[in-house]
Coordinates of C-alpha atoms and ligand atoms in Angstrom, one line a residue:
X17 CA -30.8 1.3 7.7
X18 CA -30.3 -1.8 10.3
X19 CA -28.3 -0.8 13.1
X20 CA -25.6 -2.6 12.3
X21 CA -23.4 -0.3 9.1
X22 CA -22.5 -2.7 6.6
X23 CA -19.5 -0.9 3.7
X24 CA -18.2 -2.6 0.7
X25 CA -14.6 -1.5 -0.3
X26 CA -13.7 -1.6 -3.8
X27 CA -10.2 -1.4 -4.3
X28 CA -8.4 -0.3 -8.0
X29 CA -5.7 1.8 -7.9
X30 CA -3.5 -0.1 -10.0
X31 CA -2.5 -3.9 -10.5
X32 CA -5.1 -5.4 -7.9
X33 CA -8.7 -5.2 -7.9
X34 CA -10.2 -5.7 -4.7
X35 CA -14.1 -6.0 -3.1
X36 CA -14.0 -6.3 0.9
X37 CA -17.1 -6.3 3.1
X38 CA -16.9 -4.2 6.5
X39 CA -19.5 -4.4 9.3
X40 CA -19.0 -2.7 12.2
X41 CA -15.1 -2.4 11.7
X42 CA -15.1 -5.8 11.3
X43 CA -13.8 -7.3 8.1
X44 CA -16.0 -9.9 6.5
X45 CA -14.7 -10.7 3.8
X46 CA -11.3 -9.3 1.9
X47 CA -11.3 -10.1 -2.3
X48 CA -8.5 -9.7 -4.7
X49 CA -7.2 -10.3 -8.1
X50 CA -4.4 -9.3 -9.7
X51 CA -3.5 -8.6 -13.2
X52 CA -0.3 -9.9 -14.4
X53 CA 1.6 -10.3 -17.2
X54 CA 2.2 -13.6 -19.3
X55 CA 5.8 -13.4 -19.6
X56 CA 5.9 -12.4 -15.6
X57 CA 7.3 -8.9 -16.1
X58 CA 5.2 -7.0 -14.3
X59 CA 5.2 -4.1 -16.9
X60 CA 1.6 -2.5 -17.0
X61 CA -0.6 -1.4 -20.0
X62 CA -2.8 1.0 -19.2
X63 CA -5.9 -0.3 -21.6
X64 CA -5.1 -3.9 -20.6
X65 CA -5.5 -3.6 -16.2
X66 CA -8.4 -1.3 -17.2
X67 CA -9.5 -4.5 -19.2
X68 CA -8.7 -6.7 -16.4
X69 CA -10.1 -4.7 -13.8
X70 CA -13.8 -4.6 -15.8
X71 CA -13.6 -8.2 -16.4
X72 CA -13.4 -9.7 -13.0
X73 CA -14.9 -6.8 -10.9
X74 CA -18.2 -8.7 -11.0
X75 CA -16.5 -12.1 -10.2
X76 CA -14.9 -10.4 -7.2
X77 CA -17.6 -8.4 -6.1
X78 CA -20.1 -11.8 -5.6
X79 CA -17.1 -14.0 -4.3
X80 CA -16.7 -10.7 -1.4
X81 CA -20.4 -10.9 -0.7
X82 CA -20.3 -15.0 -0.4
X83 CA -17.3 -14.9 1.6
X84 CA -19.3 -12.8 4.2
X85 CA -22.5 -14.5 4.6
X86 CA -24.4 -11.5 3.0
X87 CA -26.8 -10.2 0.3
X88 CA -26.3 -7.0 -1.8
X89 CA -29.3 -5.2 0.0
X90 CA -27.5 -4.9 3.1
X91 CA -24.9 -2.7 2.2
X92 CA -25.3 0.9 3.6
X93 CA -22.2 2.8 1.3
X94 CA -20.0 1.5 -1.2
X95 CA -16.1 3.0 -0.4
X96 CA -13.8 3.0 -3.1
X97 CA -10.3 4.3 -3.5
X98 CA -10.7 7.2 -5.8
X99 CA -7.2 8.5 -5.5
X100 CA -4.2 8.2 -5.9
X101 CA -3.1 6.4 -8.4
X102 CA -3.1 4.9 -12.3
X103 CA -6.1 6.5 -14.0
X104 CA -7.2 3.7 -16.4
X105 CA -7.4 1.7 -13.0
X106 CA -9.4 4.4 -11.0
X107 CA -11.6 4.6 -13.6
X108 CA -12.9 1.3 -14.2
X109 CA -13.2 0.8 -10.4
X110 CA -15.1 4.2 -10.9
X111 CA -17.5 3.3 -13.2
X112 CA -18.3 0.5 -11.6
X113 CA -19.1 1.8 -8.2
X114 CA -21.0 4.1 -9.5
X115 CA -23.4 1.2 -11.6
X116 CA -23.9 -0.1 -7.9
X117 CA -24.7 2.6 -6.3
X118 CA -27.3 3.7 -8.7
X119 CA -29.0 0.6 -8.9
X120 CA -28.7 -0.8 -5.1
X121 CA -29.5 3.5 -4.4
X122 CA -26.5 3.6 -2.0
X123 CA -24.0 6.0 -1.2
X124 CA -20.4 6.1 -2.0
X125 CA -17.4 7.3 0.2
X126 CA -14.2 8.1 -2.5
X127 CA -11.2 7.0 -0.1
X128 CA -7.3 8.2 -0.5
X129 CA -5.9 4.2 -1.2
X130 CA -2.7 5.9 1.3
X131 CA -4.4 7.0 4.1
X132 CA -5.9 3.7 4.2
X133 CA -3.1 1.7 4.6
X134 CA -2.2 4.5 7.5
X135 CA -5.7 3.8 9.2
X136 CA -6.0 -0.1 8.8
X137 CA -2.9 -0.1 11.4
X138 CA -6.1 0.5 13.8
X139 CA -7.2 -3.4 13.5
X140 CA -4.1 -4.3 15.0
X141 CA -3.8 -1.4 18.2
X142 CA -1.7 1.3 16.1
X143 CA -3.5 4.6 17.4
X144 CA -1.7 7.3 16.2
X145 CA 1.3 5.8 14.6
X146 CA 3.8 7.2 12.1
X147 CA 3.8 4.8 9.5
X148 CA 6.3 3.1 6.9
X149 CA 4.4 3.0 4.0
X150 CA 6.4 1.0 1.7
X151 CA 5.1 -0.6 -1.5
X152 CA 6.0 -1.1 -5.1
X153 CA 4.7 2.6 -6.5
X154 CA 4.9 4.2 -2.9
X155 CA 7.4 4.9 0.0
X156 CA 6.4 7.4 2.3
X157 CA 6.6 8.1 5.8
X158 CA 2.8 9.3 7.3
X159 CA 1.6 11.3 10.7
X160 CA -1.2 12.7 11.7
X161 CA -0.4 16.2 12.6
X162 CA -3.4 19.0 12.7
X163 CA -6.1 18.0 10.7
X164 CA -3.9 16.5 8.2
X165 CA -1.6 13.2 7.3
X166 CA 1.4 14.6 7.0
X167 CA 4.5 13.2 4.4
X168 CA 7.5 13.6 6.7
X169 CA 9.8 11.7 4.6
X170 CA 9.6 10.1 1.0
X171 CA 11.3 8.9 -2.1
X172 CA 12.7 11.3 -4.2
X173 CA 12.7 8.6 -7.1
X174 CA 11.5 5.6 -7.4
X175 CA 9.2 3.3 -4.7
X176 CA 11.4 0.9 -2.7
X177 CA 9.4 -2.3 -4.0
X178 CA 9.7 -0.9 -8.1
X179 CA 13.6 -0.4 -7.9
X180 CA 13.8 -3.9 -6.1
X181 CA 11.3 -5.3 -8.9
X182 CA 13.9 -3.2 -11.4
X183 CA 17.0 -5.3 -10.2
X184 CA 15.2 -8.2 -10.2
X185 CA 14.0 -8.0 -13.4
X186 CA 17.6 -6.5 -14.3
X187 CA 18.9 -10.0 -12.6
X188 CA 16.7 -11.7 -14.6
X189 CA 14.5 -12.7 -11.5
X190 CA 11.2 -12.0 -12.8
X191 CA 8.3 -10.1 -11.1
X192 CA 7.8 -9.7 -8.3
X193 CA 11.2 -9.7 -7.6
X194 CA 10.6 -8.7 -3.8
X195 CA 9.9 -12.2 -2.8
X196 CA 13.3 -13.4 -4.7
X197 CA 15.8 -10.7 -3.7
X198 CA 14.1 -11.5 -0.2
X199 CA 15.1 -15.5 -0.4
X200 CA 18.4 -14.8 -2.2
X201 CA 19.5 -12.8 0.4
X202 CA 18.5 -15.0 3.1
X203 CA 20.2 -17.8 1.7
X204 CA 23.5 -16.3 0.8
X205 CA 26.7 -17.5 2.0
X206 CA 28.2 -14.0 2.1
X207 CA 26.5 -12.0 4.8
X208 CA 30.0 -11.1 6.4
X209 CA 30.7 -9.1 3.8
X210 CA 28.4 -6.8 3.1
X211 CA 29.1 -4.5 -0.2
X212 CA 28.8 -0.8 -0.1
X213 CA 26.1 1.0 -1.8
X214 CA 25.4 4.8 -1.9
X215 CA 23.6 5.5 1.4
X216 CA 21.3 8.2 0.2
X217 CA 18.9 9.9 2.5
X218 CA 18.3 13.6 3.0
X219 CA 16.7 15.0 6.2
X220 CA 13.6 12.4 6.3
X221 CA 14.0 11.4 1.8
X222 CA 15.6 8.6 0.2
X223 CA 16.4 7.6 -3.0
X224 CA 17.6 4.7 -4.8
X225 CA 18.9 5.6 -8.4
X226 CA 22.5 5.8 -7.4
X227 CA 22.3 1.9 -5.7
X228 CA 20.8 0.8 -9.1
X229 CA 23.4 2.3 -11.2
X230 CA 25.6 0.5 -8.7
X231 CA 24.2 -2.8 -8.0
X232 CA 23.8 -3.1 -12.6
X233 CA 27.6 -2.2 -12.6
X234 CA 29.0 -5.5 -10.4
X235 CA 26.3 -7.3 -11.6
X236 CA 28.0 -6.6 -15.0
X237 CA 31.1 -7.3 -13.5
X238 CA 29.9 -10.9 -12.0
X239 CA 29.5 -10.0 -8.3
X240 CA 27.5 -12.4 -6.7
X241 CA 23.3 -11.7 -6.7
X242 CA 23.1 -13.1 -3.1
X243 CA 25.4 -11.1 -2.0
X244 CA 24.2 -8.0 -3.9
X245 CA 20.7 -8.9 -2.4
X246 CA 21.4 -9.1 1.1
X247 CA 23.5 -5.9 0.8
X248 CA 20.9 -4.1 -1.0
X249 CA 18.6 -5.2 1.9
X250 CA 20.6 -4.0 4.3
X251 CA 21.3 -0.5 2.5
X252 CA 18.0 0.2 1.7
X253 CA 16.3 -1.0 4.5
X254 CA 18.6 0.8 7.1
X255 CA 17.4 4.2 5.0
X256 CA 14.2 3.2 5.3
X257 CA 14.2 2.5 9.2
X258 CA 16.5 5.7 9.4
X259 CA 13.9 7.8 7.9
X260 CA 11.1 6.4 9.9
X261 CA 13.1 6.9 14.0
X262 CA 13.8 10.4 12.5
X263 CA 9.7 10.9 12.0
X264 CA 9.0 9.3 15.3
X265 CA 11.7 11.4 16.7
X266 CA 10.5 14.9 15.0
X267 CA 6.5 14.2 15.9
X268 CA 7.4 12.5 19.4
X269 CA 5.1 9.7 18.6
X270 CA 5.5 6.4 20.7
X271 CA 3.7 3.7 17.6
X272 CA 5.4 2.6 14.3
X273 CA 3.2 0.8 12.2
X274 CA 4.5 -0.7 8.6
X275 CA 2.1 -1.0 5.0
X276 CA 2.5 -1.5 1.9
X277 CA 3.9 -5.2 0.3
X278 CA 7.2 -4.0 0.7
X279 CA 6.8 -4.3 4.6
X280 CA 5.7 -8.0 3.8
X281 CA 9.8 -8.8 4.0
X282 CA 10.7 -10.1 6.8
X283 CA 14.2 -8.7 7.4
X284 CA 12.7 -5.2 6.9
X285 CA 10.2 -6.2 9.6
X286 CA 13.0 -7.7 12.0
X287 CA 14.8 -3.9 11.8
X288 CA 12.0 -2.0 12.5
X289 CA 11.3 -4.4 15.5
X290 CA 15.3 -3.7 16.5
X291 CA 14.8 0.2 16.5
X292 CA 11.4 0.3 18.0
X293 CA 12.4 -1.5 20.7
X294 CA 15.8 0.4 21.5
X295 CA 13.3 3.6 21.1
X296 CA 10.4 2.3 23.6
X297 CA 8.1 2.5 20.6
X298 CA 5.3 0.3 20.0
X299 CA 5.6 -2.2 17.1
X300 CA 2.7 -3.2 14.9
X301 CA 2.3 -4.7 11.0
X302 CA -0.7 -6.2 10.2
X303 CA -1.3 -9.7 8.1
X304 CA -0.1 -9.7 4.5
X305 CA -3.4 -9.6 3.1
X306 CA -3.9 -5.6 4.5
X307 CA -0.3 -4.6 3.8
X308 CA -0.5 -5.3 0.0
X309 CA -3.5 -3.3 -1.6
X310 CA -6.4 -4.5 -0.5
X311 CA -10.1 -3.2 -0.3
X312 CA -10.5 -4.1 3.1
X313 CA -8.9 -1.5 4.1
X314 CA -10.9 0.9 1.9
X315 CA -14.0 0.0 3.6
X316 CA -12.7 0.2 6.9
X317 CA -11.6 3.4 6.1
X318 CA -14.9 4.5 4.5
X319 CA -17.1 3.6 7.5
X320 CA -15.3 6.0 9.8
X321 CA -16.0 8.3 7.1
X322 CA -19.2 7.7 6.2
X323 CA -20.3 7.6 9.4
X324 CA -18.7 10.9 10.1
X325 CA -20.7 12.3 7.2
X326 CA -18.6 12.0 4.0
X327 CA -20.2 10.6 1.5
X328 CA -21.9 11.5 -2.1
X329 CA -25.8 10.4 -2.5
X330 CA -26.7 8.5 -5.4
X331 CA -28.5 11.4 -6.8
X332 CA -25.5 13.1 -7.1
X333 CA -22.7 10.5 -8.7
X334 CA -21.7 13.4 -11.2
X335 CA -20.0 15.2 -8.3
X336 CA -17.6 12.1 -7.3
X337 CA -15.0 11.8 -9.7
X338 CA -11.4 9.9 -10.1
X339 CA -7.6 12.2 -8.2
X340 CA -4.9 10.2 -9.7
X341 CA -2.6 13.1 -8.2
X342 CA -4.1 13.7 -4.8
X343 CA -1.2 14.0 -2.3
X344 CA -1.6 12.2 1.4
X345 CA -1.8 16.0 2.6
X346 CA -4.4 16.9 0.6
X347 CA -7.1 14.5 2.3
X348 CA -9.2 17.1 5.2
X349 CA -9.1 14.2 8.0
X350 CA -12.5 15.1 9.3
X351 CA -13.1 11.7 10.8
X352 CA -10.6 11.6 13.5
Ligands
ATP29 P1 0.8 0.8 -4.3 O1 -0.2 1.4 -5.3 O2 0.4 0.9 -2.9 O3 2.2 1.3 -4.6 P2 1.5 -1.8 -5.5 O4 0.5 -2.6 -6.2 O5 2.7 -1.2 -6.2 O6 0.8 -0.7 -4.6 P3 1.7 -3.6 -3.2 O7 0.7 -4.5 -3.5 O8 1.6 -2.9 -1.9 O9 2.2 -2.6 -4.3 O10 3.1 -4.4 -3.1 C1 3.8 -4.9 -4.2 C2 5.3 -4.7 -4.1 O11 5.7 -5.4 -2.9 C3 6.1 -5.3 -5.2 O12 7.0 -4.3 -5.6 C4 6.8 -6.5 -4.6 O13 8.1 -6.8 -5.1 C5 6.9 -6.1 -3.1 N1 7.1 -7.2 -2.2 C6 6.2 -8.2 -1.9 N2 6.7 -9.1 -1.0 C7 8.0 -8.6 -0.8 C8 9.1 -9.1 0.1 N3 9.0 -10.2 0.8 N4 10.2 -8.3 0.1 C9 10.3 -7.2 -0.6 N5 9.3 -6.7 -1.4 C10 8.2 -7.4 -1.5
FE2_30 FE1 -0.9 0.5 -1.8

C-alpha cells in the first residue's frame, strides 16, 4: 500500500448509482447516473433500477477513475453503501463490488448511505453537527451522542421530498416536483397570503399526510398552485427548521448542517440560515452534488472507516451482505 489511501465509493441505494474516488479525504472524482422514468413520473420498478443500476455501473465506474487521473490498481478499499435502503438497488451495487474486490483483491468497507450524508458535512467545517437530513425517501434529524448517531426527530410518514414529489405529480408537475413547487412558489404573486395547512409536529416528528389531504382538496376546488406552493413551503419547512432548533436545543450543539436533495431548496436553506443565526449556531450545507446521493460521500465516509479498521477482506466477501432496514442508530460509530 502507497502512503497515500486511495477509496472508491459506490453508491446504490435507490434511484442513483454513483462511483466517487477519495484520496486522502479529498474527493477526486464524484459519478452519477440516475434512473428515470420515460413518462417522468418518478415511480420505481424494482427489477428495472436493478436493471439500470447493472447496466451503467461499469460506465460509471471508468468515467470516476478518468475523472481522477487514476488507474484501478491504486485503490486500497472499495466503500459502498450497503444499507439502508431499496434491496434490488443494494444488491446490484452489491454484487458488483464484490466482482471488484475479488479480482483487484481489495477490501470493502459496507457504509450506512445516512450516516454519510451526516459525515460529508466534515468537507465543509461541520464537526459535530446535528443535521437536517432531508431527502426524497428520508427526513430525519441526526446527532452524535455516545457511540451512536442518534434520530432525534423524524417523519412519522412520508419523506419531505416524496410528499412534495406526490403534490407535484398530484398537480400534474411531473418528477421531480421539488425543483417546480420550488420555482412556483418563488414566482407567485400571492405571498401575502399565505394558506393554512395542518402544522403537525410532535416533540422533535413531523408528518405530512394531513397537508396532502389538504393541499388535493383546494386544489380540487381551484386554489391557486403558486399559492399552495409557497404555503406549503412555508408550512413544511417551518416544521422542519422547528424540529431541527429543538435537536440543537436538546443536545446543546452549536453546528447545523443540512443533506439530502431536499436541502438543495433554497428557501428551506434561507430559514435555517434565519434560525441559526438568531441561535449563535454555525451554518453549513455543502454543494448540491454531496447533498443529493452521491458516492463521494460513501468513500469519504469509508476511509475514516477503513482506516479505523472496518473493513471485510476479500477472502471473506460471504460475510458482507446487503441491510435494507438498518436504522441510523444501529451503526457502532467506532471511527470517531
Ligand atoms: P434518499 O435515499 O436519501 O432518500 P433520494 O434519491 O430519495 O434519496 P435525493 O437524491 O437526496 O433523494 O433527493 C431527491 C429529492 O430531492 C426529490 O424528492 C426532489 O424532489 C427533491 N429536491 C431536489 N431539489 C429540490 C428543491 N429545490 N426543492 C425541494 N426539493 C427538491
Ligand atoms: Fe440519500
Amino acid at each position: 500500500m502507497s502512503s497515500m489511501v486511495t477509496i472508491l465509493g459506490i453508491e446504490t441505494t435507490a434511484h442513483t448509482f454513483g462511483a466517487a474516488i477519495v484520496q486522502d479525504k479529498k474527493i477526486l472524482s464524484n459519478e452519477k447516473d440516475a434512473y428515470t422514468t420515460e413518462d417522468g413520473q418518478g415511480g420505481m420498478i424494482p427489477i428495472e433500477v436493478r436493471k439500470h443500476h447493472e447496466v451503467v455501473a461499469p460506465k460509471i465506474y471508468a468515467l470516476a477513475l478518468e475523472s481522477a487521473g487514476i488507474t484501478e490498481d491504486k485503490i486500497d478499499a472499495i466503500a459502498f453503501s450497503n444499507s439502508p435502503g431499496l434491496a434490488p438497488s443494494l444488491l446490484a451495487g452489491m454484487a458488483f463490488v464484490k466482482e471488484l474486490s475479488a479480482k483487484l483483491k481489495i477490501p470493502v468497507v459496507p457504509v450506512n448511505h445516512c450516516v454519510a450524508h451526516l459525515e460529508i458535512g466534515d468537507t465543509v467545517g461541520a464537526k459535530d453537527p446535528v443535521m437536517l437530513y432531508a431527502s426524497g425517501a428520508n427526513t430525519q434529524i441526526i446527532a452524535y451522542e455516545a457511540g451512536k448517531y442518534r434520530v432525534f426527530g423524524e417523519t412519522l410518514d412520508l419523506g419531505v421530498g416524496n410528499f412534495i414529489d406526490t403534490f407535484a405529480r398530484f398537480a400534474g408537475l411531473g418528477f421531480p416536483g421539488g425543483p417546480k413547487i420550488q420555482k412556483l412558489a418563488e414566482e407567485s404573486k400571492n405571498k401575502e397570503e399565505l394558506i393554512e395547512l395542518p402544522y403537525s409536529i410532535k416533540g422533535m416528528d413531523v408528518a405530512f399526510s394531513g397537508i396532502q389531504t389538504k393541499l388535493r382538496n383546494l386544489l380540487d376546488k381551484g386554489e391557486d398552485l403558486g399559492r399552495l406552493s409557497y404555503s406549503m413551503q412555508e408550512t413544511v419547512f417551518a416544521m422542519l427548521v422547528e424540529a431541527s432548533e429543538r435537536a440543537l436545543a436538546h443536545t446543546g450543539k452549536k453546528e447545523l448542517v443540512l443533506g439530502g436533495g431536499v436541502a438543495c431548496n433554497s428557501r428551506l436553506q434561507e430559514m435555517c440560515k434565519i434560525m441559526c443565526s438568531e441561535r449563535g449556531v454555525k451554518y453549513f450545507c455543502p454543494e448540491r452534488p454531496l447533498l443529493v446521493d452521491n458516492a463521494a460521500m460513501i468513500a469519504y465516509l469509508g476511509q475514516k472507516m477503513f482506516e479505523a479498521g472496518i473493513s471485510t477482506d476479500h477472502k471473506h466477501l460471504d460475510m458482507v451482505d446487503i441491510n435494507p432496514r438498518e436504522r441510523t442508530d444501529d451503526v457502532e460509530v467506532t471511527w470517531r
